[in-house]
Amino acid sequence: MSDTRKFWNLFRRHHDNEQSAAGSDRGNALRTQLEQLARNGIAFDIDKKEVSPRQSKFGGRPALPASWEWPRYSDEYGEEHDLAFLLQINCEELAPYDTDHLLPHEGMFYLFYDLVNQPWLNGPGARLLYTPTPAAELVPAEYPDRLPDSQRLHEMGLKFSNSPAVPDWDDYNSLLGGDDNANLYTDWDIIEKRVESWGYPPVESAGRLLGYARLIQNGIAELCESRERGDKPESYSPESAREWILLLQLDSVDEPEVEVSFGDCGSLYFYIRQSDLKRLDFSHIQFEMQCY
């Protein structure tokens, strides 16, 4: 009986060692793979110090080019709506964090959004705009008379930090084209813990630029390409879908001074083709809102 017990103990020990070695090899391969897929992101968070008119900020009044009008649109019933101003991002402030040199280092990004109807997809109710105009030449805009006080959001500054990121499941699977041989993810809960120990911890922030989106529902890149192809679906390919990357994500804001929720604690996502970003062409940005 004792010999039998010894045999099974030895067998289990040998089996466990083999499994551990196989798991270690798989983990090393996954780590190498993720390092190749990793991207630098720029996280931003609310900073409640006093902010000047031309600095990066949430809410308040934007500093716009003198020739611009406050963005508005007509809904399906022909009624005009002025959009709420959410974000202003001074590109000069992004430069120290843009380690891959993907973004413009002069000018300003602006995010305007219809907080009443809260559109989910592309349309005039969600606009991420860019001007190359130097910040010193921008003029603080006055609120439109028709914009309700509830949409004149409390002004708060933004602070930035580097945020190295790897894809979550949907982006990972999309980037590999669904190739089971290349796909090394097995159990997301286990992988998530490993990813943090490998130097890619989850970053709690108000939003981010570049890197990878923190998705609430499904992946977005492939949907961007499908919508862009429109009536020419035959021109779609997984390779063309991989061209789309995150440009900006803004999460719901929950601060004592202001609370803005997109759907049920959701996020706004804006994607751009890498080739368009290289040309600093922001005319084909795709938008989606996701929530819980």
XYZ file of C-alpha atoms in Angstrom:
292
model
C 0.000 0.000 0.000
C 2.810 2.359 0.900
C 4.544 1.627 -2.449
C 1.338 2.490 -4.313
C 1.016 5.772 -2.400
C 4.650 6.623 -3.185
C 4.053 5.907 -6.874
C 1.036 8.240 -7.058
C 2.824 10.959 -5.127
C 5.730 10.780 -7.569
C 3.320 10.741 -10.519
C 1.437 13.807 -9.275
C 4.662 15.684 -8.570
C 5.990 14.911 -12.053
C 2.657 15.863 -13.664
C 2.458 19.127 -11.709
C 6.031 20.008 -12.693
C 5.225 19.369 -16.364
C 2.086 21.481 -16.145
C 3.991 24.264 -14.391
C 6.704 24.232 -17.055
C 4.117 24.287 -19.854
C 2.276 27.134 -18.141
C 5.524 29.030 -17.702
C 6.416 28.621 -21.387
C 2.946 29.766 -22.407
C 3.139 32.716 -20.039
C 6.540 33.771 -21.413
C 5.221 33.521 -24.978
C 2.167 35.594 -24.060
C 4.304 38.207 -22.348
C 6.503 38.534 -25.434
C 3.456 38.779 -27.646
C 1.852 41.498 -25.530
C 5.090 43.473 -25.437
C 4.936 43.559 -29.239
C 1.309 44.732 -29.152
C 1.793 47.270 -26.350
C 1.170 50.937 -27.091
C 1.866 54.067 -25.154
C -1.295 55.804 -24.048
C -1.775 59.177 -22.402
C -4.115 59.111 -19.414
C -5.755 62.304 -18.218
C -7.535 63.083 -14.989
C -9.352 65.963 -13.372
C -7.119 68.586 -11.772
C -9.046 71.113 -9.713
C -6.409 73.809 -9.643
C -7.208 77.124 -11.330
C -7.009 76.864 -15.107
C -6.354 79.567 -17.716
C -8.639 79.945 -20.791
C -6.212 78.234 -23.205
C -5.111 75.317 -21.040
C -6.446 71.776 -21.241
C -9.676 71.515 -19.277
C -13.062 69.936 -18.759
C -16.074 72.232 -19.026
C -16.137 75.999 -18.836
C -15.888 77.971 -22.076
C -13.611 76.806 -24.906
C -10.959 79.004 -26.503
C -11.812 78.749 -30.210
C -10.385 80.129 -33.461
C -11.910 83.549 -34.128
C -13.612 82.267 -37.306
C -15.398 79.349 -35.587
C -18.964 79.312 -34.345
C -20.152 77.283 -31.382
C -21.054 73.809 -32.773
C -24.755 73.098 -33.187
C -26.885 70.738 -35.242
C -30.455 70.122 -36.382
C -32.177 66.982 -35.147
C -34.510 64.753 -37.165
C -37.383 67.159 -36.455
C -35.465 70.181 -37.724
C -34.905 71.579 -34.239
C -31.499 73.167 -33.642
C -29.396 72.226 -30.624
C -26.230 73.821 -29.295
C -23.832 71.132 -28.144
C -22.443 71.046 -24.624
C -18.701 71.689 -24.385
C -16.917 68.838 -22.580
C -13.175 68.929 -23.262
C -10.398 71.160 -24.513
C -6.940 69.595 -24.895
C -3.956 71.820 -25.606
C -1.598 69.802 -27.820
C 1.463 71.623 -26.486
C 0.715 70.048 -23.100
C 0.537 66.572 -24.683
C 3.976 66.752 -26.308
C 6.026 65.478 -23.311
C 3.783 62.392 -23.043
C 3.478 61.623 -26.759
C 6.548 59.369 -26.806
C 5.610 57.829 -30.182
C 5.180 61.279 -31.801
C 1.733 60.485 -33.171
C -0.178 63.607 -32.164
C 0.147 67.218 -33.264
C 2.182 69.263 -30.795
C 0.455 72.530 -31.594
C -3.179 73.505 -31.703
C -6.201 72.261 -29.768
C -8.664 69.362 -29.621
C -12.274 70.053 -28.583
C -15.058 67.666 -27.640
C -18.680 68.782 -27.966
C -21.592 66.441 -27.261
C -25.395 66.380 -27.136
C -25.957 65.592 -23.457
C -29.740 65.503 -23.876
C -30.148 62.921 -26.643
C -26.773 61.238 -26.035
C -26.150 59.692 -29.484
C -24.522 56.251 -29.578
C -22.906 56.382 -33.011
C -21.502 58.766 -35.615
C -23.464 61.903 -36.219
C -23.488 65.650 -35.682
C -24.384 65.200 -32.011
C -20.831 64.107 -31.138
C -17.903 66.126 -32.445
C -14.218 65.815 -31.770
C -12.625 68.779 -33.522
C -9.046 69.920 -34.052
C -7.505 73.234 -34.982
C -3.809 73.774 -35.744
C -4.196 77.400 -34.634
C -1.581 78.206 -31.952
C -3.153 78.480 -28.503
C -2.071 82.115 -28.125
C -4.347 83.047 -31.052
C -7.476 81.357 -29.704
C -10.349 83.389 -28.273
C -12.538 82.342 -25.288
C -16.051 81.809 -26.676
C -19.262 83.058 -25.116
C -21.979 80.564 -24.272
C -24.832 80.491 -26.824
C -27.996 82.050 -25.434
C -29.963 78.841 -26.046
C -27.546 76.601 -24.156
C -29.238 75.654 -20.846
C -27.424 76.387 -17.598
C -27.401 72.648 -16.869
C -25.112 72.182 -19.890
C -22.699 74.964 -18.953
C -20.412 72.613 -17.121
C -18.198 73.496 -14.200
C -14.635 74.204 -15.338
C -11.860 71.910 -14.099
C -8.285 71.445 -15.293
C -6.709 68.276 -16.662
C -3.438 66.566 -15.796
C -1.684 64.012 -17.995
C 0.469 60.931 -17.442
C 1.966 58.167 -19.571
C -0.035 54.958 -19.550
C 1.555 51.939 -21.304
C -1.298 49.696 -22.380
C -1.967 46.259 -23.843
C -5.213 45.201 -25.538
C -8.068 43.611 -23.678
C -9.735 40.508 -25.062
C -11.710 42.062 -27.937
C -8.854 44.188 -29.250
C -6.378 41.332 -28.796
C -8.544 38.916 -30.759
C -9.132 41.503 -33.484
C -5.427 42.277 -33.867
C -4.628 38.575 -34.300
C -7.424 38.082 -36.784
C -9.022 35.325 -34.721
C -6.026 33.044 -35.366
C -6.360 30.272 -32.762
C -2.708 29.336 -33.203
C -1.563 32.860 -32.373
C -4.124 33.398 -29.625
C -2.481 32.674 -26.271
C -5.228 33.985 -24.019
C -6.912 31.193 -22.070
C -8.514 32.551 -18.914
C -8.992 36.326 -18.871
C -9.113 36.561 -15.059
C -5.712 34.890 -14.814
C -4.228 36.872 -17.689
C -5.414 40.163 -16.217
C -3.419 39.518 -13.036
C -0.333 38.580 -15.021
C -0.591 41.670 -17.222
C -0.456 43.909 -14.170
C 2.691 42.182 -12.873
C 4.285 42.601 -16.317
C 4.095 46.380 -16.083
C 0.674 47.181 -17.533
C -1.490 47.948 -14.492
C -5.050 49.235 -14.970
C -5.027 53.029 -14.704
C -7.994 54.773 -13.136
C -8.483 58.042 -14.989
C -11.104 60.333 -16.467
C -10.037 59.347 -19.973
C -7.161 58.646 -22.299
C -5.637 59.351 -25.665
C -4.015 56.671 -27.835
C -3.026 53.296 -26.377
C -6.016 50.978 -26.073
C -9.567 51.721 -25.059
C -11.030 50.419 -21.843
C -13.997 48.764 -23.484
C -17.337 48.257 -21.767
C -18.927 46.174 -24.502
C -17.500 44.823 -27.766
C -14.428 45.891 -29.727
C -14.824 49.054 -31.795
C -12.114 48.987 -34.483
C -13.829 46.441 -36.749
C -17.150 48.298 -36.488
C -15.404 51.531 -37.482
C -14.100 49.908 -40.647
C -17.472 48.335 -41.464
C -19.250 51.677 -41.125
C -16.583 53.474 -43.135
C -16.892 50.965 -45.993
C -20.645 51.579 -46.081
C -22.066 50.346 -49.383
C -18.795 48.623 -50.324
C -18.586 45.802 -47.759
C -16.534 43.694 -50.184
C -13.607 46.073 -49.631
C -13.512 45.280 -45.900
C -10.689 43.116 -44.547
C -9.285 42.318 -41.084
C -6.091 44.096 -42.109
C -7.963 47.305 -42.969
C -9.867 47.095 -39.667
C -6.585 46.995 -37.750
C -5.804 50.456 -39.120
C -8.254 51.945 -36.605
C -6.851 52.997 -33.232
C -8.163 54.887 -30.245
C -7.742 58.641 -30.483
C -9.715 59.726 -27.404
C -11.839 58.155 -24.679
C -13.784 60.146 -22.091
C -15.445 58.329 -19.203
C -18.462 59.503 -17.236
C -17.546 62.251 -14.778
C -18.569 61.965 -11.136
C -17.199 64.893 -9.140
C -18.760 66.970 -6.346
C -18.767 69.970 -8.696
C -20.247 68.241 -11.742
C -21.737 64.879 -12.666
C -22.010 63.802 -16.297
C -23.058 60.241 -17.082
C -23.027 58.818 -20.599
C -25.903 56.353 -20.540
C -25.402 54.154 -17.482
C -21.862 55.102 -16.356
C -20.595 54.820 -19.927
C -17.769 56.210 -22.038
C -17.345 58.098 -25.307
C -14.860 56.633 -27.801
C -13.327 58.293 -30.848
C -11.247 56.216 -33.277
C -9.067 57.224 -36.205
C -7.150 55.425 -38.955
C -3.419 55.373 -38.341
C -2.820 56.662 -41.869
C -5.156 59.624 -41.242
C -3.462 60.381 -37.929
C -0.070 60.366 -39.641
C -1.370 63.057 -42.024
C -3.089 64.880 -39.140
C -6.351 64.422 -41.028
C -9.167 64.426 -38.451
C -12.050 64.502 -40.945
C -12.895 60.771 -40.784
C -13.074 60.162 -37.038
C -15.497 57.434 -35.945
C -17.508 57.711 -32.720
C -19.263 55.256 -30.423
C -20.745 55.449 -26.932
C -20.833 52.348 -24.720
C -22.374 51.919 -21.281
C -23.302 49.229 -18.778
